[in-house]
CSV table of C-alpha atoms in Angstrom, one decimal:
chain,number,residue,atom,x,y,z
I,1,UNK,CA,-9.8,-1.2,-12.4
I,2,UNK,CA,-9.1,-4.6,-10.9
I,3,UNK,CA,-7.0,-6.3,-8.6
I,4,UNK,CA,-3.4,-6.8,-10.0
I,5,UNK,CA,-0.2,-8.6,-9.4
I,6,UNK,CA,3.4,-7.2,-8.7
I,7,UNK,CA,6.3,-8.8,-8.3
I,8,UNK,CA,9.2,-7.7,-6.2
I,9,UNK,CA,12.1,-6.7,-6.5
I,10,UNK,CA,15.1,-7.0,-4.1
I,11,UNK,CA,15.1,-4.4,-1.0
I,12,UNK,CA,11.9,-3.0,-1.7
I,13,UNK,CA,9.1,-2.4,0.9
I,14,UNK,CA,5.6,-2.8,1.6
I,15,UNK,CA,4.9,1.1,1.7
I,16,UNK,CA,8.0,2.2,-1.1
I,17,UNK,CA,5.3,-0.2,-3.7
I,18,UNK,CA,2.5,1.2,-2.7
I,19,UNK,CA,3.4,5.0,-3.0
I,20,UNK,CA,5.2,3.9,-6.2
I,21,UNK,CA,2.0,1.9,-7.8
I,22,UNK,CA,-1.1,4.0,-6.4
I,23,UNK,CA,1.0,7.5,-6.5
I,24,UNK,CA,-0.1,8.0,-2.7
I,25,UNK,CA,0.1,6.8,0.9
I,26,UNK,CA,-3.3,7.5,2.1
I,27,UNK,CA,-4.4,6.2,5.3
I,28,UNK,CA,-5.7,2.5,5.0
I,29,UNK,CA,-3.7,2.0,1.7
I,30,UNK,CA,-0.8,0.0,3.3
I,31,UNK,CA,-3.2,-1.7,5.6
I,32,UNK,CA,-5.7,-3.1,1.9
I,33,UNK,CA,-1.9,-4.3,0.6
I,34,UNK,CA,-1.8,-6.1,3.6
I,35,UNK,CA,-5.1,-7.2,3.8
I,36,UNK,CA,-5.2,-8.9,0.2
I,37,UNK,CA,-2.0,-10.5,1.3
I,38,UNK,CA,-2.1,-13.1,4.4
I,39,UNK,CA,1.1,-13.9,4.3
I,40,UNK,CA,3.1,-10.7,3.5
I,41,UNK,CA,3.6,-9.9,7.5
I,42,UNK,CA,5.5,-13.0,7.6
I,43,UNK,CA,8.2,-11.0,5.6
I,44,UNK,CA,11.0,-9.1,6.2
I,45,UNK,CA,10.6,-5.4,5.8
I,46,UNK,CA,12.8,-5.5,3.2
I,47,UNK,CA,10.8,-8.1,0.5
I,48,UNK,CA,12.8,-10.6,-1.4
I,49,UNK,CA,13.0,-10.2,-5.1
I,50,UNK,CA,10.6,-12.1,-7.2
I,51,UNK,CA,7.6,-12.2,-4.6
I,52,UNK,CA,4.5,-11.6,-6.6
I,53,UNK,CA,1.5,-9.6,-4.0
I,54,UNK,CA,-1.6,-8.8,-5.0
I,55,UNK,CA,-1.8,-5.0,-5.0
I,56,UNK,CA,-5.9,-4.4,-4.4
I,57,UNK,CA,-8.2,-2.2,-6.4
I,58,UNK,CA,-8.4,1.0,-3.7
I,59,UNK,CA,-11.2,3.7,-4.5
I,60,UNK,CA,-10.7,7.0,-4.0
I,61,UNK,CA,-12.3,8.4,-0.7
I,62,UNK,CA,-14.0,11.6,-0.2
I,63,UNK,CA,-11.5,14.2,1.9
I,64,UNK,CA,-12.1,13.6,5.5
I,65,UNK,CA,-12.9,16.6,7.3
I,66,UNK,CA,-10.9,18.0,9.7
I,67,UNK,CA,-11.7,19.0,13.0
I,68,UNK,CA,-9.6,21.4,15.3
I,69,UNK,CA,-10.5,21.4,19.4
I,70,UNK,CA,-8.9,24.6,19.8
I,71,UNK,CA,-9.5,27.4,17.5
């Protein structure tokens, strides 16, 4: 899988397109959308339609354990 293009449509957001193209919002997702896109924070939350973003190639991660303090 490789980087691909999506283009916007009116209303939606940065986090609504990435649960609807990757299926998830894992941690670090949102922030790869962001990060392949310079110029995306300069947008309202609410994108205008017909903005094309890169939507980055994002490999699935190992579980992070977790760790309680108090048992």
């Amino acid at each position: 899988m490789s980087d691909r293009q999506y283009r916007t449509k009116q209303g939606e957001t940065v986090s609504y397109i990435v649960w609807k193209q990757y299926g998830n919002q894992n941690p670090g997702t949102v922030e790869a959308v962001f990060a392949a896109n310079p110029t995306l924070a300069n947008q309202p939350p609410e994108l205008p339609a017909g903005l094309v973003i890169i939507l980055p190639e994002i490999s699935e991660s190992q579980p992070q354990k977790v760790v309680t303090l108090w048992q």
